[in-house]
Tab-separated table of C-alpha atoms and ligand atoms in Angstrom:
chain	number	residue	atom	x	y	z
A	1	MET	CA	0.000	0.000	0.000
A	2	ALA	CA	1.512	3.328	-1.029
A	3	ARG	CA	2.069	5.815	1.759
A	4	VAL	CA	0.397	9.226	1.505
A	5	PHE	CA	1.413	12.311	3.444
A	6	SER	CA	-0.575	15.522	3.599
A	7	GLY	CA	-0.660	18.486	5.940
A	8	ILE	CA	-3.069	21.264	6.855
A	9	GLN	CA	-2.467	24.472	8.765
A	10	PRO	CA	-4.048	24.877	12.225
A	11	SER	CA	-6.500	27.544	11.098
A	12	GLY	CA	-9.274	26.526	13.515
A	13	GLU	CA	-12.396	24.839	12.220
A	14	LEU	CA	-12.482	23.670	8.613
A	15	HIS	CA	-14.594	25.487	6.047
A	16	ILE	CA	-16.349	23.857	3.103
A	17	GLY	CA	-13.571	25.037	0.753
A	18	ASN	CA	-10.841	23.041	2.454
A	19	TYR	CA	-13.250	20.171	3.038
A	20	LEU	CA	-14.153	19.855	-0.662
A	21	GLY	CA	-10.666	20.747	-1.903
A	22	ALA	CA	-8.649	18.422	0.336
A	23	VAL	CA	-10.132	16.734	3.383
A	24	ARG	CA	-12.945	14.873	1.616
A	25	ASN	CA	-10.240	13.281	-0.538
A	26	TRP	CA	-8.165	12.390	2.550
A	27	VAL	CA	-11.169	10.585	4.011
A	28	ALA	CA	-11.467	8.498	0.827
A	29	LEU	CA	-7.716	7.789	0.698
A	30	GLN	CA	-7.877	5.993	4.041
A	31	ALA	CA	-9.458	3.035	2.239
A	32	THR	CA	-6.755	2.725	-0.406
A	33	HIS	CA	-3.498	4.065	1.068
A	34	GLU	CA	-1.441	4.104	4.213
A	35	CYS	CA	-2.186	7.659	5.323
A	36	VAL	CA	-0.203	10.094	7.439
A	37	PHE	CA	-2.014	13.387	8.069
A	38	CYS	CA	-0.440	16.250	9.934
A	39	ILE	CA	-1.590	19.554	11.423
A	40	VAL	CA	1.368	21.694	10.421
A	41	ASP	CA	1.786	24.178	13.246
A	42	TYR	CA	5.458	24.866	12.405
A	43	HIS	CA	4.323	26.088	8.992
A	44	ALA	CA	1.709	28.328	10.608
A	45	ILE	CA	4.335	30.359	12.505
A	46	THR	CA	6.041	31.527	9.295
A	47	GLN	CA	3.295	34.173	9.061
A	48	ALA	CA	2.215	36.676	11.720
A	49	TYR	CA	0.008	34.877	14.247
A	50	GLU	CA	-1.377	35.165	17.770
A	51	PRO	CA	0.437	32.716	20.130
A	52	GLU	CA	-2.507	32.669	22.541
A	53	GLN	CA	-4.773	31.378	19.741
A	54	LEU	CA	-2.509	28.698	18.283
A	55	GLU	CA	-3.375	25.941	20.751
A	56	ALA	CA	-7.147	26.393	20.331
A	57	ARG	CA	-6.829	26.578	16.545
A	58	THR	CA	-4.803	23.386	16.488
A	59	PHE	CA	-7.323	21.622	18.701
A	60	ASP	CA	-10.281	22.881	16.628
A	61	MET	CA	-8.616	21.693	13.430
A	62	ALA	CA	-8.156	18.235	14.952
A	63	VAL	CA	-11.847	18.156	15.936
A	64	SER	CA	-12.884	19.221	12.416
A	65	LEU	CA	-10.696	16.592	10.748
A	66	LEU	CA	-11.983	13.800	12.967
A	67	ALA	CA	-15.584	14.960	12.568
A	68	ALA	CA	-15.132	15.111	8.792
A	69	GLY	CA	-14.198	11.435	8.745
A	70	LEU	CA	-10.503	10.932	9.509
A	71	ASP	CA	-10.434	7.706	11.461
A	72	PRO	CA	-7.488	7.137	13.822
A	73	ALA	CA	-7.879	3.389	13.246
A	74	ARG	CA	-7.190	3.896	9.523
A	75	CYS	CA	-4.728	6.802	9.454
A	76	ILE	CA	-2.095	8.534	11.522
A	77	LEU	CA	-3.246	12.002	12.588
A	78	PHE	CA	-0.829	14.138	14.578
A	79	VAL	CA	0.525	17.615	15.230
A	80	GLN	CA	3.809	18.494	13.510
A	81	SER	CA	5.524	20.027	16.561
A	82	HIS	CA	4.922	16.793	18.526
A	83	VAL	CA	7.464	15.009	16.301
A	84	PRO	CA	10.760	16.932	16.583
A	85	GLU	CA	12.378	15.058	13.673
A	86	HIS	CA	10.479	17.365	11.282
A	87	THR	CA	12.743	20.266	12.189
A	88	GLU	CA	15.826	18.081	12.418
A	89	LEU	CA	15.409	16.787	8.875
A	90	THR	CA	14.616	20.320	7.703
A	91	TRP	CA	18.033	21.452	8.910
A	92	VAL	CA	19.683	18.541	7.137
A	93	PHE	CA	17.863	19.396	3.917
A	94	THR	CA	18.855	23.074	4.077
A	95	THR	CA	22.404	21.857	3.514
A	96	VAL	CA	21.524	20.366	0.104
A	97	THR	CA	18.968	22.971	-1.056
A	98	PRO	CA	20.209	25.890	-3.191
A	99	VAL	CA	18.944	29.272	-1.956
A	100	GLY	CA	18.256	30.259	-5.587
A	101	GLU	CA	15.706	27.451	-5.893
A	102	LEU	CA	13.877	28.686	-2.793
A	103	GLU	CA	13.911	32.292	-3.953
A	104	ARG	CA	12.169	31.433	-7.199
A	105	MET	CA	9.182	29.742	-5.514
A	106	THR	CA	6.071	31.652	-6.564
A	107	GLN	CA	4.479	31.512	-3.104
A	108	PHE	CA	7.651	32.858	-1.500
A	109	LYS	CA	7.787	35.744	-3.965
A	110	ASP	CA	4.096	36.580	-3.377
A	111	LYS	CA	4.371	36.518	0.390
A	112	ALA	CA	7.816	38.138	0.572
A	113	GLN	CA	6.720	41.187	-1.412
A	114	ARG	CA	4.022	41.858	1.206
A	115	GLN	CA	6.585	41.871	4.026
A	116	GLU	CA	8.940	44.641	5.010
A	117	SER	CA	11.585	42.272	6.313
A	118	VAL	CA	11.603	38.740	4.871
A	119	LEU	CA	12.281	36.044	7.434
A	120	ALA	CA	14.356	32.920	6.797
A	121	GLY	CA	11.433	30.732	7.949
A	122	LEU	CA	9.360	31.909	4.996
A	123	LEU	CA	12.180	31.144	2.570
A	124	ASN	CA	12.680	27.702	4.107
A	125	TYR	CA	8.987	26.831	4.179
A	126	PRO	CA	9.295	24.416	1.205
A	127	VAL	CA	12.290	22.715	2.858
A	128	LEU	CA	10.129	22.014	5.911
A	129	GLN	CA	7.470	20.656	3.531
A	130	ALA	CA	10.070	18.375	1.960
A	131	ALA	CA	11.072	17.144	5.417
A	132	ASP	CA	7.401	16.573	6.358
A	133	VAL	CA	6.867	14.199	3.457
A	134	LEU	CA	10.288	12.562	3.185
A	135	LEU	CA	10.516	11.858	6.918
A	136	TYR	CA	7.819	9.241	6.287
A	137	ARG	CA	9.304	8.313	2.903
A	138	ALA	CA	5.807	8.891	1.501
A	139	THR	CA	5.397	8.347	-2.232
A	140	VAL	CA	2.110	10.169	-2.817
A	141	VAL	CA	1.182	13.737	-1.885
A	142	PRO	CA	-2.337	15.066	-2.513
A	143	VAL	CA	-1.854	18.688	-3.610
A	144	GLY	CA	-3.659	21.595	-5.191
A	145	GLU	CA	-2.272	23.221	-8.354
A	146	ASP	CA	-0.626	25.905	-6.206
A	147	GLN	CA	1.578	23.337	-4.449
A	148	VAL	CA	2.972	21.552	-7.519
A	149	GLN	CA	6.076	23.757	-7.588
A	150	HIS	CA	6.866	22.929	-3.943
A	151	LEU	CA	6.491	19.247	-4.727
A	152	GLU	CA	8.977	19.581	-7.586
A	153	LEU	CA	11.434	21.147	-5.157
A	154	MET	CA	10.808	18.296	-2.713
A	155	ARG	CA	11.710	15.809	-5.431
A	156	GLU	CA	14.875	17.740	-6.166
A	157	VAL	CA	15.855	17.787	-2.478
A	158	ALA	CA	15.364	14.003	-2.352
A	159	ARG	CA	17.517	13.553	-5.481
A	160	LYS	CA	20.295	15.777	-4.158
A	161	TRP	CA	20.421	14.124	-0.741
A	162	ASN	CA	20.326	10.625	-2.283
A	163	ALA	CA	23.099	11.499	-4.757
A	164	ARG	CA	25.343	12.807	-1.987
A	165	PHE	CA	24.651	10.343	0.858
A	166	ARG	CA	22.703	7.214	0.030
A	167	GLU	CA	21.347	6.156	-3.332
A	168	ASP	CA	17.567	5.619	-3.563
A	169	PHE	CA	16.978	6.225	0.151
A	170	PHE	CA	14.309	8.875	-0.225
A	171	PRO	CA	11.607	8.200	-2.813
A	172	GLU	CA	10.635	11.041	-5.151
A	173	PRO	CA	7.004	11.669	-4.138
A	174	GLN	CA	4.379	11.960	-6.837
A	175	PRO	CA	1.645	14.608	-6.773
A	176	MET	CA	-1.966	13.488	-6.611
A	177	LEU	CA	-3.940	16.425	-7.935
A	178	SER	CA	-7.234	17.046	-6.180
A	179	ALA	CA	-10.262	16.276	-8.371
A	180	ALA	CA	-12.213	19.178	-6.866
A	181	ARG	CA	-11.976	22.406	-8.782
A	182	ARG	CA	-10.881	25.541	-6.978
A	183	ILE	CA	-13.672	26.284	-4.505
A	184	VAL	CA	-14.687	29.902	-4.918
A	185	GLY	CA	-15.785	31.927	-1.882
A	186	LEU	CA	-19.151	33.574	-1.255
A	187	ASP	CA	-17.852	36.801	-2.816
A	188	GLY	CA	-17.936	34.904	-6.118
A	189	ASP	CA	-14.370	35.973	-6.996
A	190	ALA	CA	-11.523	34.654	-4.862
A	191	LYS	CA	-10.688	31.178	-3.612
A	192	MET	CA	-12.613	30.368	-0.423
A	193	SER	CA	-10.339	31.379	2.434
A	194	LYS	CA	-10.787	32.301	6.087
A	195	SER	CA	-8.523	35.333	5.731
A	196	LEU	CA	-10.876	36.746	3.061
A	197	GLY	CA	-13.999	36.126	5.170
A	198	ASN	CA	-15.796	34.429	2.256
A	199	THR	CA	-16.297	30.982	3.772
A	200	ILE	CA	-19.001	28.758	5.210
A	201	GLY	CA	-17.714	26.790	8.192
A	202	LEU	CA	-17.993	23.014	8.068
A	203	LEU	CA	-19.526	23.115	11.539
A	204	ASP	CA	-21.800	26.115	11.015
A	205	PRO	CA	-25.417	25.529	12.156
A	206	PRO	CA	-28.291	25.886	9.628
A	207	GLU	CA	-29.192	29.450	10.662
A	208	ARG	CA	-25.584	30.600	10.222
A	209	ILE	CA	-25.386	28.903	6.797
A	210	TRP	CA	-28.476	30.815	5.696
A	211	GLU	CA	-27.136	34.082	7.111
A	212	LEU	CA	-23.965	33.617	5.020
A	213	LEU	CA	-25.645	32.404	1.830
A	214	ARG	CA	-28.365	35.049	1.715
A	215	PRO	CA	-26.114	37.954	0.598
A	216	ALA	CA	-23.721	35.758	-1.477
A	217	LYS	CA	-22.928	36.916	-4.999
A	218	THR	CA	-24.845	35.376	-7.930
A	219	ASP	CA	-24.930	35.883	-11.704
A	220	PRO	CA	-24.883	39.702	-12.105
A	221	ALA	CA	-27.309	39.349	-15.058
A	222	ARG	CA	-30.094	38.655	-12.565
A	223	VAL	CA	-30.713	42.273	-11.662
A	224	THR	CA	-34.419	41.757	-10.977
A	225	ARG	CA	-36.436	38.661	-10.146
A	226	LYS	CA	-37.660	38.483	-13.748
A	227	ASP	CA	-34.209	38.501	-15.391
A	228	PRO	CA	-33.042	35.033	-16.478
A	229	GLY	CA	-29.523	34.006	-15.443
A	230	ASP	CA	-26.729	31.702	-16.466
A	231	PRO	CA	-26.002	29.097	-13.761
A	232	GLU	CA	-22.510	28.541	-15.155
A	233	LYS	CA	-21.667	32.105	-14.111
A	234	CYS	CA	-22.902	31.598	-10.550
A	235	ASN	CA	-21.002	30.169	-7.603
A	236	ILE	CA	-24.253	29.175	-5.885
A	237	TYR	CA	-24.820	26.770	-8.760
A	238	SER	CA	-21.297	25.314	-8.280
A	239	LEU	CA	-22.097	24.685	-4.625
A	240	HIS	CA	-25.385	22.999	-5.583
A	241	GLN	CA	-23.276	20.595	-7.661
A	242	TYR	CA	-21.441	19.531	-4.508
A	243	PHE	CA	-24.318	19.436	-2.058
A	244	SER	CA	-27.614	18.902	-3.937
A	245	PRO	CA	-28.843	15.714	-5.625
A	246	PRO	CA	-28.427	15.548	-9.460
A	247	ASP	CA	-32.175	16.093	-10.091
A	248	THR	CA	-32.114	19.246	-8.003
A	249	VAL	CA	-28.994	20.493	-9.796
A	250	ARG	CA	-30.778	20.106	-13.164
A	251	HIS	CA	-33.862	21.825	-11.755
A	252	VAL	CA	-31.729	24.721	-10.435
A	253	ALA	CA	-30.173	25.268	-13.875
A	254	ASP	CA	-33.593	25.234	-15.515
A	255	GLN	CA	-35.185	27.584	-12.956
A	256	CYS	CA	-32.256	29.966	-13.268
A	257	ARG	CA	-32.352	30.133	-17.079
A	258	THR	CA	-36.124	30.661	-17.143
A	259	ALA	CA	-36.250	32.989	-14.121
A	260	GLY	CA	-38.663	30.501	-12.575
A	261	TRP	CA	-36.888	30.891	-9.233
A	262	GLY	CA	-35.437	34.006	-7.740
A	263	CYS	CA	-31.907	33.773	-6.353
A	264	LEU	CA	-33.216	33.653	-2.786
A	265	ASP	CA	-35.381	30.607	-3.636
A	266	CYS	CA	-32.323	28.966	-5.119
A	267	LYS	CA	-30.147	29.784	-2.107
A	268	ARG	CA	-32.811	28.515	0.303
A	269	VAL	CA	-32.704	25.081	-1.369
A	270	LEU	CA	-28.904	25.086	-1.239
A	271	ALA	CA	-28.903	26.147	2.424
A	272	ASP	CA	-31.222	23.243	3.325
A	273	ASN	CA	-29.168	20.675	1.392
A	274	LEU	CA	-25.909	22.016	2.755
A	275	ALA	CA	-27.194	21.933	6.338
A	276	ALA	CA	-28.454	18.357	5.838
A	277	ALA	CA	-25.128	17.223	4.334
A	278	LEU	CA	-23.135	18.783	7.165
A	279	ALA	CA	-25.432	17.662	10.009
A	280	PRO	CA	-23.605	14.355	10.730
A	281	ILE	CA	-20.221	16.139	10.723
A	282	ARG	CA	-21.561	18.771	13.107
A	283	GLU	CA	-22.938	16.079	15.407
A	284	ARG	CA	-19.612	14.243	15.527
A	285	ALA	CA	-17.832	17.528	16.270
A	286	THR	CA	-20.191	18.257	19.176
A	287	GLU	CA	-19.464	14.812	20.633
A	288	LEU	CA	-15.706	15.303	20.261
A	289	LYS	CA	-15.782	18.772	21.807
A	290	ALA	CA	-17.552	17.289	24.817
A	291	ARG	CA	-14.610	14.900	25.281
A	292	PRO	CA	-11.470	16.989	24.689
A	293	GLU	CA	-9.325	14.401	26.476
A	294	ARG	CA	-10.283	11.856	23.763
A	295	VAL	CA	-9.063	14.252	21.038
A	296	ARG	CA	-5.770	14.778	22.866
A	297	GLU	CA	-5.416	11.016	23.286
A	298	ILE	CA	-5.910	10.474	19.532
A	299	LEU	CA	-3.284	13.119	18.738
A	300	ALA	CA	-0.834	11.633	21.267
A	301	ASP	CA	-1.286	8.183	19.782
A	302	GLY	CA	-0.854	9.613	16.252
A	303	ALA	CA	2.346	11.391	17.330
A	304	ALA	CA	3.720	8.179	18.849
A	305	ARG	CA	3.079	6.241	15.634
A	306	ALA	CA	4.505	9.037	13.468
A	307	HIS	CA	7.491	9.315	15.783
A	308	ALA	CA	8.304	5.604	15.400
A	309	ILE	CA	8.657	6.046	11.610
A	310	ALA	CA	10.440	9.404	11.907
A	311	ARG	CA	12.985	8.032	14.373
A	312	GLU	CA	13.885	5.213	12.015
A	313	THR	CA	14.324	7.577	9.071
A	314	MET	CA	16.494	9.962	11.054
A	315	ALA	CA	18.676	7.126	12.375
A	316	ALA	CA	19.365	6.080	8.752
A	317	VAL	CA	19.957	9.713	7.723
A	318	ARG	CA	22.440	10.327	10.558
A	319	ASP	CA	24.224	7.090	9.779
A	320	ALA	CA	24.499	7.870	6.047
A	321	MET	CA	25.794	11.377	6.815
A	322	GLY	CA	28.493	10.139	9.161
A	323	PHE	CA	27.324	11.578	12.485
A	324	LEU	CA	28.764	10.079	15.646
A	325	PRO	CA	25.951	8.016	17.220
A	326	ALA	CA	24.779	9.449	20.538
A	327	GLY	CA	26.269	7.690	23.546
A	328	GLU	CA	29.371	6.390	21.733
A	329	VAL	CA	32.717	7.642	22.937
A	330	THR	CA	35.026	6.228	20.269
A	331	LEU	CA	35.111	7.017	16.558
A	332	ARG	CA	34.132	4.140	14.241
A	333	ARG	CA	37.336	3.842	12.256
B	401	LIG	S1	-30.991	31.365	-9.663
B	401	LIG	FE1	-29.464	30.238	-8.525
B	401	LIG	S2	-27.933	29.647	-10.018
B	401	LIG	FE2	-29.170	31.275	-10.944
B	401	LIG	S3	-28.053	33.164	-10.538
B	401	LIG	FE3	-29.574	32.884	-8.913
B	401	LIG	S4	-28.484	31.834	-7.294
B	401	LIG	FE4	-27.315	31.601	-9.151
């Protein structure tokens, strides 16, 4: 069974964008792959953040992931900072990664130009990503289009380290592109993202879903109730395709084109279907939140299992690189 690694930032509760774009796929992968899923808190600190919120955001992300269907009996779920080998291997990899390669990463350039003083952590972000995946010698990485360049770099890091220290030790991971298209936010323009405030939370109750959907952008051609629209130009229609049954989706398209429904009618149907689809996830989250010690136990167990693999990898890495084993007092010559 091929091993998959994927990570998600501790941004608090999931929203439907990251559920459809990534997590739903992770849930399915548990049946076909050996899965290692990580809440990447070390990545989160490369941007400005509030230390007093990090713990709660990490915990809430764990609750969301478990409620969404990650099953600790079928995957390893853990927090990155609980397995110190992630940073150890990152350091090792910085010694085989050319700075020029890191500087040409599109995400680095985008983020760096918005900062007055660029920090080394931001530059080294893709090296930490390489260490995340290669520590588990994973061969498959589910990624969005925007991460393909980082995956290429990861493959190059693996090649360089292997060439210098031990042939074929690290596999070159392959990308598994997410089948879900880019999930657009309720503003109808940008990718759904918490920082843009255009999301619907995976755990939002029905009344909150309606509150958010009501003002959401639709096809601008529908100026009045009587104006027909084009569902292909409307994000509400895209969301129907994910959350409404096929008959309803066809009916929505027809009602939109003929102005049979107004946009509020259309959104009401989506709100009901969305709330029904998310109800079991919300219920599981409520149960988990009532037993925080169970969530911590799952994460501790995940960290122990991840650590066992990471320790083995690092022992081989140290050996190949010629480090003196800890506890030995004589050189092996
Ligand atoms: S009727 Fe529905 S699909 Fe058509 S523009 Fe309005 S919200 Fe969008």
